[in-house]
Every structure is written in C-alpha cells, then in structure tokens.
Coordinates of C-alpha atoms in Angstrom, one line a residue:
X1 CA 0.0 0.0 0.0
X2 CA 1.5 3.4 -1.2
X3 CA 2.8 5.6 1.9
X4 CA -0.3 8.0 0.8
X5 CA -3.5 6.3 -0.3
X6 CA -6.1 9.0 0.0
X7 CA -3.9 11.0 -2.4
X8 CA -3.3 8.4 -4.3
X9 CA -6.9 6.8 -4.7
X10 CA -7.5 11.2 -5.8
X11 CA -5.3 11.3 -8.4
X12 CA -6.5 8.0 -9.9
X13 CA -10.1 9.0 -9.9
X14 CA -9.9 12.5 -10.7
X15 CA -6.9 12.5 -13.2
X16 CA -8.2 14.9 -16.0
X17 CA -6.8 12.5 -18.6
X18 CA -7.5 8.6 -19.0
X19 CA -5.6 7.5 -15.9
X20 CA -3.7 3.7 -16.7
X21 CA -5.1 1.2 -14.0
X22 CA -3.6 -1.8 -13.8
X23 CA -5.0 -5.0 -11.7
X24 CA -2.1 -4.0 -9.2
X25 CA -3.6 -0.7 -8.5
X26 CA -6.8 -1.9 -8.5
X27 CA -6.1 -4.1 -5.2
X28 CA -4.6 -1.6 -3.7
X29 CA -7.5 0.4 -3.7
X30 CA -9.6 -2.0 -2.2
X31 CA -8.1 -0.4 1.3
X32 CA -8.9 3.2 0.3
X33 CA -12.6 3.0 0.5
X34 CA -15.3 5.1 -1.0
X35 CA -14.8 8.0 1.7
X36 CA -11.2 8.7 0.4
X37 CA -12.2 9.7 -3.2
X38 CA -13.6 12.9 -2.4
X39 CA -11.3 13.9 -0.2
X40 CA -9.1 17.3 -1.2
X41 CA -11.1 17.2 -4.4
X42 CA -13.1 20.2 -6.0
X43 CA -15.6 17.6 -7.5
X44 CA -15.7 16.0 -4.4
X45 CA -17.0 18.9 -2.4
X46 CA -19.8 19.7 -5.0
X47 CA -21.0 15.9 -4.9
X48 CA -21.2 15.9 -1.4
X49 CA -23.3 19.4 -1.4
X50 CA -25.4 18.0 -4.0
X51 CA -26.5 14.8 -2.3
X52 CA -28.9 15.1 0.4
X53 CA -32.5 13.9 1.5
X54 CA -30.8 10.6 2.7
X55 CA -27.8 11.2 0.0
X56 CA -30.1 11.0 -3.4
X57 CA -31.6 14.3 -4.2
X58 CA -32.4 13.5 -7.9
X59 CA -35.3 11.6 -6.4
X60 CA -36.4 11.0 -2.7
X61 CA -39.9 10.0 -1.1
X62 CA -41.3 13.5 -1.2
X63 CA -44.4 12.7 0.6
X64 CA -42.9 11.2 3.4
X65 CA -43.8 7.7 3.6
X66 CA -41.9 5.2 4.9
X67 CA -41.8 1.8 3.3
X68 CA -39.4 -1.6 4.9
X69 CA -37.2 -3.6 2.6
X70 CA -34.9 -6.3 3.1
X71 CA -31.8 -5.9 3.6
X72 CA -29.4 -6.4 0.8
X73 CA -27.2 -8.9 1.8
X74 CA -30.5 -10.5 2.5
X75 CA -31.5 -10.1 -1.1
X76 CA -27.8 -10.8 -2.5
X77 CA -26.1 -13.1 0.1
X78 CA -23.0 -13.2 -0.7
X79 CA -21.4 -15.6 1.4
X80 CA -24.1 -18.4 0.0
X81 CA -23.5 -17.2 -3.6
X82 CA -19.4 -17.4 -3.3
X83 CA -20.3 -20.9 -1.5
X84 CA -22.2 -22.1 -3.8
X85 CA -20.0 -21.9 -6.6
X86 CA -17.2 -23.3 -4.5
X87 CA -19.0 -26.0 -3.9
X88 CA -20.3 -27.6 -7.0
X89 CA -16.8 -27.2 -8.9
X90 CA -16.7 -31.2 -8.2
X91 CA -20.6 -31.5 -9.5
X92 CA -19.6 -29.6 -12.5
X93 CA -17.0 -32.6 -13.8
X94 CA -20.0 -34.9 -13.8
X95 CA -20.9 -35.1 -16.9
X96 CA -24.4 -37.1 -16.0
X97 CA -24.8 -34.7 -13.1
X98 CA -24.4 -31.2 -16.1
X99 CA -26.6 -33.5 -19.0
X100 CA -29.1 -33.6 -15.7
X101 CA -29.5 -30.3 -15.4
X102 CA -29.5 -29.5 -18.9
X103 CA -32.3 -31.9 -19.7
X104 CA -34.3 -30.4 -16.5
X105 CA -33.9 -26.8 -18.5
X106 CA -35.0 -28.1 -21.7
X107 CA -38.3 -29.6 -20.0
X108 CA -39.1 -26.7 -17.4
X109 CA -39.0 -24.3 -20.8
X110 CA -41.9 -26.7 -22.2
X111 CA -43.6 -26.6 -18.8
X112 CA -43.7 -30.2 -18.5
X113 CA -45.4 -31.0 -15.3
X114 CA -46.1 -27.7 -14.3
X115 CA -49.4 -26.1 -13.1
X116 CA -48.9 -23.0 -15.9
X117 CA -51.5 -21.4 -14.3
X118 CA -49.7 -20.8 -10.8
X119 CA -46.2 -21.7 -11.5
X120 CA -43.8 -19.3 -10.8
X121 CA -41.5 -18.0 -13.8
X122 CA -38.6 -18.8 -11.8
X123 CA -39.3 -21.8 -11.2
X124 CA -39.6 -22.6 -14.7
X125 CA -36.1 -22.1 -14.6
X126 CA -33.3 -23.3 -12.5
X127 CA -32.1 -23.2 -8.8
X128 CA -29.0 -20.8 -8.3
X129 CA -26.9 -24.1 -7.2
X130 CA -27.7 -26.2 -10.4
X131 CA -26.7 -22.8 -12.9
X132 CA -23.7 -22.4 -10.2
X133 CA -22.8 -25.8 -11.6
X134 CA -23.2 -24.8 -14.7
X135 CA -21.0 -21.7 -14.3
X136 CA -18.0 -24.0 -13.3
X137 CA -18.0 -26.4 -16.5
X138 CA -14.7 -25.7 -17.9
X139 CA -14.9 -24.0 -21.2
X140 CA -12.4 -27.0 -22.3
X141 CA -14.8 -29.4 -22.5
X142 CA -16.0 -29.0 -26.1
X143 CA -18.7 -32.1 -25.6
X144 CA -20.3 -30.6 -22.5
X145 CA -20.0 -26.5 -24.2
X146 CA -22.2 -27.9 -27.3
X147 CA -24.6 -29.6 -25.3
X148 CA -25.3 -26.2 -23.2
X149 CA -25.0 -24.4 -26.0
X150 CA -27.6 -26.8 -28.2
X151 CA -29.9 -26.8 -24.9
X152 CA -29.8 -22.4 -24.8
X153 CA -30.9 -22.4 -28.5
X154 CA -33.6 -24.9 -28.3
X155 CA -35.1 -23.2 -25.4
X156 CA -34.9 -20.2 -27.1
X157 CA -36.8 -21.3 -30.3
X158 CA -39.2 -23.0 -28.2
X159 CA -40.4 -19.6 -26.2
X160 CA -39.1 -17.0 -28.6
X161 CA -39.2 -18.4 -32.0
X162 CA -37.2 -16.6 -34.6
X163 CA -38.7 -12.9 -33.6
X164 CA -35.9 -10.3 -32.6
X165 CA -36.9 -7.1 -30.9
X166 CA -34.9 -4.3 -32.2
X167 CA -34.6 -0.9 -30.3
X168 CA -32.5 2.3 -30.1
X169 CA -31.5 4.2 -27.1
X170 CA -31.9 8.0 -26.7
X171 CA -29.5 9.9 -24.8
X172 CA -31.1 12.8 -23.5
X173 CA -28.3 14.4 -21.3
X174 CA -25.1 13.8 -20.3
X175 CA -24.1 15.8 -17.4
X176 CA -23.7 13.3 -14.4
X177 CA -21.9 13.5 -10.4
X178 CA -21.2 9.7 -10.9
X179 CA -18.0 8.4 -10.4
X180 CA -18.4 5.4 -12.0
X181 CA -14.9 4.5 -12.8
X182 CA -15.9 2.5 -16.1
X183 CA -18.2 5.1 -18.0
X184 CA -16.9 7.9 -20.3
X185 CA -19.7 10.0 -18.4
X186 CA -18.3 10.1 -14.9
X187 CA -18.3 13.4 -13.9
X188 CA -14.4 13.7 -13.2
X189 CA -14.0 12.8 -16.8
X190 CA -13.1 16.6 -18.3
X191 CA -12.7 15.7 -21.8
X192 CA -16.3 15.2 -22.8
X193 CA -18.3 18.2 -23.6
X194 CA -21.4 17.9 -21.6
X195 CA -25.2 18.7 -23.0
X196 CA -28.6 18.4 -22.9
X197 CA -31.3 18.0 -25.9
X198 CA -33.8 20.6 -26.1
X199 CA -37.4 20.2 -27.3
X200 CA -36.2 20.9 -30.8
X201 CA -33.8 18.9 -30.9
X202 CA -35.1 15.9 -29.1
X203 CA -38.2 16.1 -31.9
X204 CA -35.1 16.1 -34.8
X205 CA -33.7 13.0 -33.3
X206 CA -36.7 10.9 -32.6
X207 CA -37.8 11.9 -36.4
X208 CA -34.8 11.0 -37.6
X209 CA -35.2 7.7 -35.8
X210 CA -38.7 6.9 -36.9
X211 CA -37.1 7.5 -40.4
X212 CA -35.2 4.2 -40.0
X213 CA -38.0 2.3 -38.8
X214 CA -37.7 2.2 -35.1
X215 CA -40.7 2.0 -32.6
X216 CA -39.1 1.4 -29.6
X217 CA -37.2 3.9 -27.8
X218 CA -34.5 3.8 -24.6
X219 CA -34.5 6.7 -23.0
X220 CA -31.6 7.4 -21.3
X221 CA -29.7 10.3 -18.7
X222 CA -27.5 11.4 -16.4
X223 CA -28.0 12.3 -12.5
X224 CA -27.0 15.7 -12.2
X225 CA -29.0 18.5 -10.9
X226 CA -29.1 20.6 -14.3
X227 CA -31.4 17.3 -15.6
X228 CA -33.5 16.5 -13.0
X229 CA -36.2 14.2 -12.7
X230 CA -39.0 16.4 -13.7
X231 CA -37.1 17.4 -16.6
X232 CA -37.2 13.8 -18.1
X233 CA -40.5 13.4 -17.2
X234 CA -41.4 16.6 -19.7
X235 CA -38.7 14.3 -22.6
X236 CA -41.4 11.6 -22.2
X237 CA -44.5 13.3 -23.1
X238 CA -43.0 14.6 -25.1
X239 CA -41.4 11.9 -27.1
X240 CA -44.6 10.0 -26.5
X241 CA -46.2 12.8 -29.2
X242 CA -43.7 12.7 -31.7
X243 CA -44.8 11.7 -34.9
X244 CA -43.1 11.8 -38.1
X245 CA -45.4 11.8 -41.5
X246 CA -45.1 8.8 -42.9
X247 CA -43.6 6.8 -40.1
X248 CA -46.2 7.5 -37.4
X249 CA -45.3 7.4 -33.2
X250 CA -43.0 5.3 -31.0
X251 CA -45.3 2.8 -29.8
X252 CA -43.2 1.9 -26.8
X253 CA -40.6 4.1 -25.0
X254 CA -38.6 2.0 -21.9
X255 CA -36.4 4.0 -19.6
X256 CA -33.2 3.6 -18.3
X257 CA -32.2 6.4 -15.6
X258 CA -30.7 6.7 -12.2
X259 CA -32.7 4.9 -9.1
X260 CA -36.0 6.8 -8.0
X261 CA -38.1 7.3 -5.4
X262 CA -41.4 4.9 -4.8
X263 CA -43.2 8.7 -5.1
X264 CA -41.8 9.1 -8.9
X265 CA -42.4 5.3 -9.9
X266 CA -46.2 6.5 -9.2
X267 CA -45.4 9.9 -10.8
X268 CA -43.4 8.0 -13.9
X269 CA -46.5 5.0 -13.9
X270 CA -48.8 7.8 -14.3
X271 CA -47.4 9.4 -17.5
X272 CA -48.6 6.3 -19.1
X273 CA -46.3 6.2 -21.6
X274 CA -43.3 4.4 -19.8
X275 CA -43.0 0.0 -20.7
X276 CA -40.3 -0.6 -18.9
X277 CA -38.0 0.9 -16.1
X278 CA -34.5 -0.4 -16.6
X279 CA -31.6 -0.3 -14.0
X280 CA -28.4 -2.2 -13.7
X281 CA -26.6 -3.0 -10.6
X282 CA -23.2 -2.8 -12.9
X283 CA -21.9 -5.5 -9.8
X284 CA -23.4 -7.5 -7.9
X285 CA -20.4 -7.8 -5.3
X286 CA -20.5 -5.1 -2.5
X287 CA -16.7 -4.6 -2.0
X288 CA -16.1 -4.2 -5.7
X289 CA -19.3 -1.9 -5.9
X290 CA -17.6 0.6 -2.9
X291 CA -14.7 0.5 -5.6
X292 CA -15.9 1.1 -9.0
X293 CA -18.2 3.8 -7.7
X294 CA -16.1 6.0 -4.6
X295 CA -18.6 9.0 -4.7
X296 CA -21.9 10.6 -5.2
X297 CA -25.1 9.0 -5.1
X298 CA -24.2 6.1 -7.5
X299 CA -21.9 4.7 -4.6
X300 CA -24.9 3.6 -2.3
X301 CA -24.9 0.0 -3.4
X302 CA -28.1 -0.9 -0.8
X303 CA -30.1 2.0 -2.4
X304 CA -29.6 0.8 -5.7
X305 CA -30.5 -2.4 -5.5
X306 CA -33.5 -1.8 -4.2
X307 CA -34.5 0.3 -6.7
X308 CA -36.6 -2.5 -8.5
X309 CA -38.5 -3.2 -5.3
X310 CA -39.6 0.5 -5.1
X311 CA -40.7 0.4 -8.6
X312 CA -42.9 -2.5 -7.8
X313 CA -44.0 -0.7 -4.8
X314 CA -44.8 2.0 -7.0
X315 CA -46.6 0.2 -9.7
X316 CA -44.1 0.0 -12.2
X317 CA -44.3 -3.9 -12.8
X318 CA -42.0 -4.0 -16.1
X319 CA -38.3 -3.8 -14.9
X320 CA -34.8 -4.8 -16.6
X321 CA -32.0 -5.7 -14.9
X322 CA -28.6 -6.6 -15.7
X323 CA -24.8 -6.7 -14.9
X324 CA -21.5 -5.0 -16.8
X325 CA -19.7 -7.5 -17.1
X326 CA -15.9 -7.4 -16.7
X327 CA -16.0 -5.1 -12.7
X328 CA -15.9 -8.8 -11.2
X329 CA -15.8 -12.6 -11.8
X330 CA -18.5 -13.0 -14.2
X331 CA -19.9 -16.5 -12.4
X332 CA -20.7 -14.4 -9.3
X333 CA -22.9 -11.7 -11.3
X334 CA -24.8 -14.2 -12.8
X335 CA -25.8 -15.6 -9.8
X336 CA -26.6 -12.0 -8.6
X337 CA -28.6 -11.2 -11.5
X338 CA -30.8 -14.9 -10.4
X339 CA -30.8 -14.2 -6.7
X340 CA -32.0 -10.5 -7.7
X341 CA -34.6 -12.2 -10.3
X342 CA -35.8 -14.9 -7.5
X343 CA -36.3 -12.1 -4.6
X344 CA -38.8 -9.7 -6.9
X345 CA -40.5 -12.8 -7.9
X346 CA -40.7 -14.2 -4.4
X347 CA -42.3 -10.3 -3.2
X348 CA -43.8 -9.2 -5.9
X349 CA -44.7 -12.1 -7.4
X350 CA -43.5 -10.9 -10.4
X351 CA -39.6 -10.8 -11.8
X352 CA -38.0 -8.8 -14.0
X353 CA -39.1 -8.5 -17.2
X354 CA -35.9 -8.1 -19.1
X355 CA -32.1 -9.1 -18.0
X356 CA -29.4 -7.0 -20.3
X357 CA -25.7 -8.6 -20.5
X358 CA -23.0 -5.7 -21.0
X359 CA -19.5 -6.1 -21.3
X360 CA -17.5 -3.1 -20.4
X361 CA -16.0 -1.5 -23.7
X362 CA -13.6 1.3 -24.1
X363 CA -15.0 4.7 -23.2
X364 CA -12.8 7.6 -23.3
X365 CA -11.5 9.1 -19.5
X366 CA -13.0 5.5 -18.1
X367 CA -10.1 4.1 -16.9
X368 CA -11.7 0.8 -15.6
X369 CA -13.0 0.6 -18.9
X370 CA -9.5 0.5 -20.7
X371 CA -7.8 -1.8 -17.8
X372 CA -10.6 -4.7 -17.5
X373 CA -10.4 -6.0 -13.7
X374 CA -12.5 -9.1 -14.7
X375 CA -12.0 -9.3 -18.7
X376 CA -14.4 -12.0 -20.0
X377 CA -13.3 -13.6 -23.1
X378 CA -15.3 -14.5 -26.1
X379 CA -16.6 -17.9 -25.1
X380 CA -16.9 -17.1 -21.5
X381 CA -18.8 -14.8 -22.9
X382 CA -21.1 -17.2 -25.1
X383 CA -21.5 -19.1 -21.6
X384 CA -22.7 -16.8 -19.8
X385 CA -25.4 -16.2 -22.3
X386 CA -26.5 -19.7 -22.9
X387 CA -26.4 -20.4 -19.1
X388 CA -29.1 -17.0 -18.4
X389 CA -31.3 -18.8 -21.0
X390 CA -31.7 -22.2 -19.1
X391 CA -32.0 -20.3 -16.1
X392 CA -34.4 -17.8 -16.7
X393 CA -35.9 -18.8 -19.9
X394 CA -38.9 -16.9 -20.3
X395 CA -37.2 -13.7 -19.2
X396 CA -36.1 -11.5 -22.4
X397 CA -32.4 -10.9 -23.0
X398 CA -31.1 -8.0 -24.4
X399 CA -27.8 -7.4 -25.9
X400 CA -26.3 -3.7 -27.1
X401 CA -23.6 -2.7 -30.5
X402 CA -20.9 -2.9 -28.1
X403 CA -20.4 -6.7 -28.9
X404 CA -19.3 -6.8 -32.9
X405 CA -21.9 -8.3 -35.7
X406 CA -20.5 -11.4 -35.5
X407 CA -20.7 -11.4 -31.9
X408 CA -24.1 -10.5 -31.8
X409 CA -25.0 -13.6 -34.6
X410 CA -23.4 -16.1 -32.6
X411 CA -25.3 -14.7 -29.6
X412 CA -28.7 -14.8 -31.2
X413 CA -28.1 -18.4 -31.5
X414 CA -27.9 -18.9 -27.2
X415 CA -30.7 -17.2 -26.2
X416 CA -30.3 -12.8 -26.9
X417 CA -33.8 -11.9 -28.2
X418 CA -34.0 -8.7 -28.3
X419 CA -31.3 -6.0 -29.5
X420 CA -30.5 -2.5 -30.5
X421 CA -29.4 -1.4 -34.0
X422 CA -28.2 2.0 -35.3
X423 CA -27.3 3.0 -31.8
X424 CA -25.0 6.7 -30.8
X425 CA -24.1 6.5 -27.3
X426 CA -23.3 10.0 -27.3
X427 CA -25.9 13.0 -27.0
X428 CA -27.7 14.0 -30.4
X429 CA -25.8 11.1 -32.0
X430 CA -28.2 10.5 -34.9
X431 CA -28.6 14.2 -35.9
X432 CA -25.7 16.1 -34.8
X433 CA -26.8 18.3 -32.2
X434 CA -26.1 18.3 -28.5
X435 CA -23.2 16.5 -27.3
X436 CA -22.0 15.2 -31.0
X437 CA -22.3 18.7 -32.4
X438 CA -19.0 19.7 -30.2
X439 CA -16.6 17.7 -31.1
X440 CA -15.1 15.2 -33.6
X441 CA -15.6 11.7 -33.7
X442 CA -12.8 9.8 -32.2
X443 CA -11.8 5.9 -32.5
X444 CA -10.3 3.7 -30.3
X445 CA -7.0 1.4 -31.2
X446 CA -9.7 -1.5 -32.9
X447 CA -11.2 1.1 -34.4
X448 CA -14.6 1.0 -32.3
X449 CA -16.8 4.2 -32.1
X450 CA -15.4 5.6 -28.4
X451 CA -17.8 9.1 -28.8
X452 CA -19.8 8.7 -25.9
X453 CA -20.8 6.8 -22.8
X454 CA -19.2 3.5 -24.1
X455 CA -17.7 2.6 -27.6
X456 CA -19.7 1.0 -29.6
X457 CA -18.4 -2.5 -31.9
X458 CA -21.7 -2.7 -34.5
X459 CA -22.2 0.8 -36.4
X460 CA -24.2 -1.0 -38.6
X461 CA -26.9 1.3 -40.0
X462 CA -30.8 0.2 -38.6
X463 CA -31.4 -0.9 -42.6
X464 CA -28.5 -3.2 -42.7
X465 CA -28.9 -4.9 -39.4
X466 CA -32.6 -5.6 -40.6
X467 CA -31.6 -6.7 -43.7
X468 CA -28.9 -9.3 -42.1
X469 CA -31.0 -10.6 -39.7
X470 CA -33.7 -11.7 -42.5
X471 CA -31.3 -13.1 -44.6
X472 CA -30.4 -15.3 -41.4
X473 CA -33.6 -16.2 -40.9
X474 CA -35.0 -14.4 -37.8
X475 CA -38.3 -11.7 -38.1
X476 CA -37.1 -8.7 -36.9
X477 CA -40.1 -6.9 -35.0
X478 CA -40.7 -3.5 -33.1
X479 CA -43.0 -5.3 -30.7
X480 CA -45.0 -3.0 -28.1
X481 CA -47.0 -5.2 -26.4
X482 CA -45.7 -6.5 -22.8
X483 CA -43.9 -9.8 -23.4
X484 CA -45.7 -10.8 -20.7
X485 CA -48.7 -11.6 -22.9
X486 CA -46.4 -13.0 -25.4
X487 CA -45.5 -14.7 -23.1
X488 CA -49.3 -16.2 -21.9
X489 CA -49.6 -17.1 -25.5
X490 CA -46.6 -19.2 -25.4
X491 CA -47.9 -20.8 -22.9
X492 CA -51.2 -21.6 -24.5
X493 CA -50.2 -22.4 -27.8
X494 CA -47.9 -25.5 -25.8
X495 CA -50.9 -26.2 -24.2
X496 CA -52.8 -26.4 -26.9
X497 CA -49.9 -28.5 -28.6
X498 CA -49.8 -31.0 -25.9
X499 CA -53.4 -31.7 -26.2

C-alpha cells in the first residue's frame, strides 16, 4: 500500500486524462474506501453538497412515507453465492450430473409437469446451485460446451421463436456527479463536452429515428442536478407525441435512468407512456461496488438495488435488470442477476421482465474501462449467455452494438432476443446536435466508435442490421405489447400443442 492512499486513490479517480489502471492498483485500492475519493477534491465537495434527503436528491420520497425492505445482503447473500459456486466445482465434472441439469432446463421451458397457471416464472427455470454448476463447467470441454449451448438455443426457439426485438436508445443528457470508474460520463472525466437535448432537438432526433423504422425507444440520462427528474419526465410526453409523416409514433418508450423514489415510480407509472423501467446494478459484489463507484449518489450500493422493489412498490411492474460484465468474476454476477430475479418474484410475485448482458467496452477518460479487472473472453462470454437462458428462460435478454456483428449472430443463437441497432451513445448522436455537435468523432485502437458513454463495436446502419438478420432467418419486430402476454400465448399455444 502506497505511503499516501487517500492522495493516491484522488489522483487516480480524478486524473483529467484517461488515468492507466492496472490490476495491481486496482487491489490496492480495495483499502482506500469510498470516503477517500472525495477527499481534497473540487468535485468531491460539489457531490457531497449535491447529495442530500438521505444522500439521493435526484429523487427521494417527497411525501414522506416510509416503506421496509430487506436488507441487501439478504436479497444478495454473498457468502451463499461465493459458496455455492465453491461447492459444485466437483458436481460440475460430472458429466451425467451437467446433462441432468440441462435436460431439466430443456423440460421446465416446455412446462412439463407444471401447473402454468400458478407456476412461478422462476421456477420454470433453474435453482441458483444447479446454474452455479453450470458456471463452473470448464470451457475445455468441447462435448459438454455444445450440449449447453444446443440446450440455450432450443429453449430459445421454443419460447421466442425466430422474432428479434430491435430498439435504439436516446440519450437525453449527459451531465452526471457519478464516479463510475468505467463510463466515459463520470463526472471527473473533463474531456467530454457535456449537454442536454432541447425540445427541438429531441423532436429532430426521434424523427430521424422513426425514419429508420424504429418503434421502440431507450430513454436514457445522467443524475446531475441541471437534468433532473422532472425534466425527463417533460422528454417523455414529449417523445410519446412525436410523430413523423409517414412513419407514425414510438409505440413503446422503456427507460433507463438513475434509481427513484417509490413517489416518482407513481409519478413515472402515471405518464402512461413508460414500458419498462431499466436499471443495472453494474456489480453485484458489494466490495467491488464501494470500488468502482467512490462518490456521489451512485456509490450507495443498498439503495440501488432496491430500486426494482420500489418500482414494484410504486406500480411499475416492467423492470430490466442486468450486470457490466468485466468489474468482477462473471460466475458471481450471474448468480446476482438470479438471486436479484428470484427475490422480486418471491415479493412481488413478479420478476423482472428483461435481463441485459453488458461487457465493459472502451469509453474515453473511463479508466476501468480501458484496464478490464474481470476481462471475459469470447466464449466465457457465449456461456454466460446460454447459461441465463436455461435459467431464466422466459425472461427476455437484451444485448447492445458494443459486442461486434459477428458477436451478436453467434449470440442470437444462445438465447439474446431482443437488441438494438443504429445505436449513438453520445448526446444527439443521430442528428448532430447536443453533445455530437462539439466535437469530432474519435476511434479507439480497434477502431470502435469511443464518442460517448461506451464505444460502440456494431455501427451497422438500422437498414442493414434488418436486412442481415432476415437473410439469417430471424423476423425482426418492433413489438410494443408486454412480453408478458407473449409470453401467456406461449404458454397456450404449448398447451394447446400438448393436447
């Protein structure tokens, strides 16, 4: 440990240029703690003014109720989960005891011997120690990889069929007090210009959207106080009215901004215009959590993950969850993203509607982003993916352009079914304004996109990625009904089948 650490966990975090991390560094922060990142800092300071009413202002329970949650080493116990996939490393070189499990996926997708009407979604799926068995077959085992990988795509055709959602996201804003250590939009990152659309320009870029064929928006923003919550809120009506002669309106707009309060899930249900309210825990491991985020509201790792319960709480039933993967061994986050999936299903009754699968990318003065802690490889990767489906089958999966086209194929194949196409991470990416009126495009050393909160691997134009995916067979589709009643037909048509 350095003879200095608060000074040197400051200069690492608030370096005005990319700052080179190395897995060294990264474990000697581990001592430093969230506290010691603000300290001596300019940035730091204005956070810390910022946050109040219980350390969130961008959204707190304004009419002062009081609601009890679990705790959230109750909801993620990590302990169990670390044990668990200690523990079935042996199970996991069996291959009767993997073919077992894979076979019990392949039937629980069919709903064989279930009561459809009452059973549970996630327990159509499997137990988090059978997919912690799963997690430890070695890659190296070619027979056992094909089999998981045969049993993901099945499932997949069985519930999904050859449909692929496509979507674009939105950036509204860009200005953000997070410290996130792996996004290009931390606040201590300098070399971004920061914006935010105006009514003009937001109507030029969902046009210019609607233009290529897109019906389903992500709506995305920062958590600063020149955007605040109210401000979004006016994006979505908004955005909601758009509509572009021949093309018509966005028939469903999803969200993904910072955690709220259960007061502005009701405010946000009421709009009626929002499907689905979209958050990512970005870790599932507390102690990495403190790390990867050592400020500002963001680094509350409790209030985040409860976010989903107060959007139940508040009547928004549609959530998506999901991981970045890379921050931490990916086994571990995907038995976060289950145990997260099995507690709003054993509360609420009801889990979460989507589960999206980041991997961290380049982003430009991220420097977590450019010195991977957890780097998962290409076939790790395809694992991972094949091992949500037989867990969660009838849960949709969404993947993003950071992976590369043929990334994305191969992943269509084990379970993704639903993705976005044309996508600019950066603000007014599609017209020019905002954010991508300021400054020049800039490329990373593989020659991704690295403009805006992430780089981006497929800049496939929305026409071309349509085009591809017919020629491969699939039907792309801009469904904007819940899947949930796709899902209830499913259901009945195997019903029907069976009888």
């Amino acid at each position: 440990s350095p003879p200095f650490p608060f000074l040197f966990f400051s200069v690492c975090v608030f370096a005005p240029s990319p700052f080179s991390f190395n897995k060294d560094m990264l474990r000697t922060l581990t001592s430093v703690g969230p506290k010691a990142a603000c300290a001596g800092t300019v940035l730091g300071v204005a956070a810390r003014r910022w946050v109040s009413h219980g350390g969130h202002a961008w959204s707190y329970e304004r009419d002062g109720a009081v609601y009890k949650y679990k705790k959230a080493e109750e909801i993620i116990d990590t302990p169990m989960l670390e044990g668990l996939l200690d523990q079935t490393k042996r199970d996991a070189q069996d291959v009767h005891a993997v073919r077992d499990i894979l076979q019990k996926a392949r039937e629980h997708a069919l709903l064989k011997g279930f009561n459809t009407a009452a059973a549970s979604e996630y327990v159509q799926g499997l137990t988090l120690k059978e997919t912690a068995t799963l997690l430890n077959v070695p890659t190296e085992h070619a027979e056992l990889m094909n089999e998981l990988f045969d049993s993901a795509l099945q499932i997949k055709q069985t519930i999904y069929g050859k449909r692929i959602v496509l979507f674009a996201p939105l950036y509204l804003a860009n200005w953000c007090v997070g410290s996130c250590l792996y996004c290009g939009y931390r606040a201590a990152n300098k070399d971004i210009p920061r914006s935010i659309l105006t009514n003009e320009e937001i109507k030029q870029e969902v046009t210019a959207l609607q233009k290529q064929g897109h019906k389903r928006l992500l709506l995305l923003s920062g958590e600063h106080p020149k955007y605040t919550f109210d401000n979004f809120l006016d994006a979505l009506h908004l955005v909601a009215d758009i509509k572009a002669e021949p093309h018509g309106e966005i028939r469903r707009i999803n969200v993904e901004i910072p955690p709220v309060s259960v007061y502005d899930m009701k405010r946000l249900k009421a709009t009626d215009k929002c499907g689905t309210y979209a958050l990512f825990q970005e870790t599932y491991h507390p102690a990495t959590y403190k790390i990867m985020h050592p400020y500002g509201p963001k680094s509350d790792y409790e209030f985040r993950l409860l976010t989903m319960d107060r959007a139940q709480l508040g009547g928004m039933d549609d959530v998506g969850i999901g991981a970045l993967f890379g921050l931490h061994d990916y086994r571990f986050e995907v038995m976060g993203l289950l145990a997260h999936a099995q507690h709003l299903d054993a509360t609420y009754n009801v889990g979460p509607h989507t589960i999206s699968i980041p991997r961290i990318k380049p982003a430009m003065g991220a420097p977590m982003a450019e010195n991977v802690p957890h780097e998962v490889d290409d076939i790790n990767f395809k694992k991972l993916v094949a091992i949500l489906r037989c867990a969660v089958p009838y849960t949709g999966m969404i993947l993003s352009t950071r992976e590369s086209p043929a990334m994305r194929k191969e992943l269509l194949n084990l379970g993704i079914s639903q993705m976005s196409a044309g996508s600019h991470t950066e603000v007014g990416g599609y017209t020019g304004v905002g954010e991508a009126k300021e400054r020049a495009r800039v490329q990373t050393n593989d020659g991704d996109e690295c403009d805006g909160q992430f780089s981006v691997s497929d800049v496939r134009p929305t026409p071309q990625v349509i085009k591809e995916l017919m020629l491969d067979g699939y039907i792309p589709s801009w469904l904007y009904g819940s899947w949930r009643s796709e899902r209830a037909c499913t259901c009945a048509n195997q019903r029907w089948r069976r009888v």
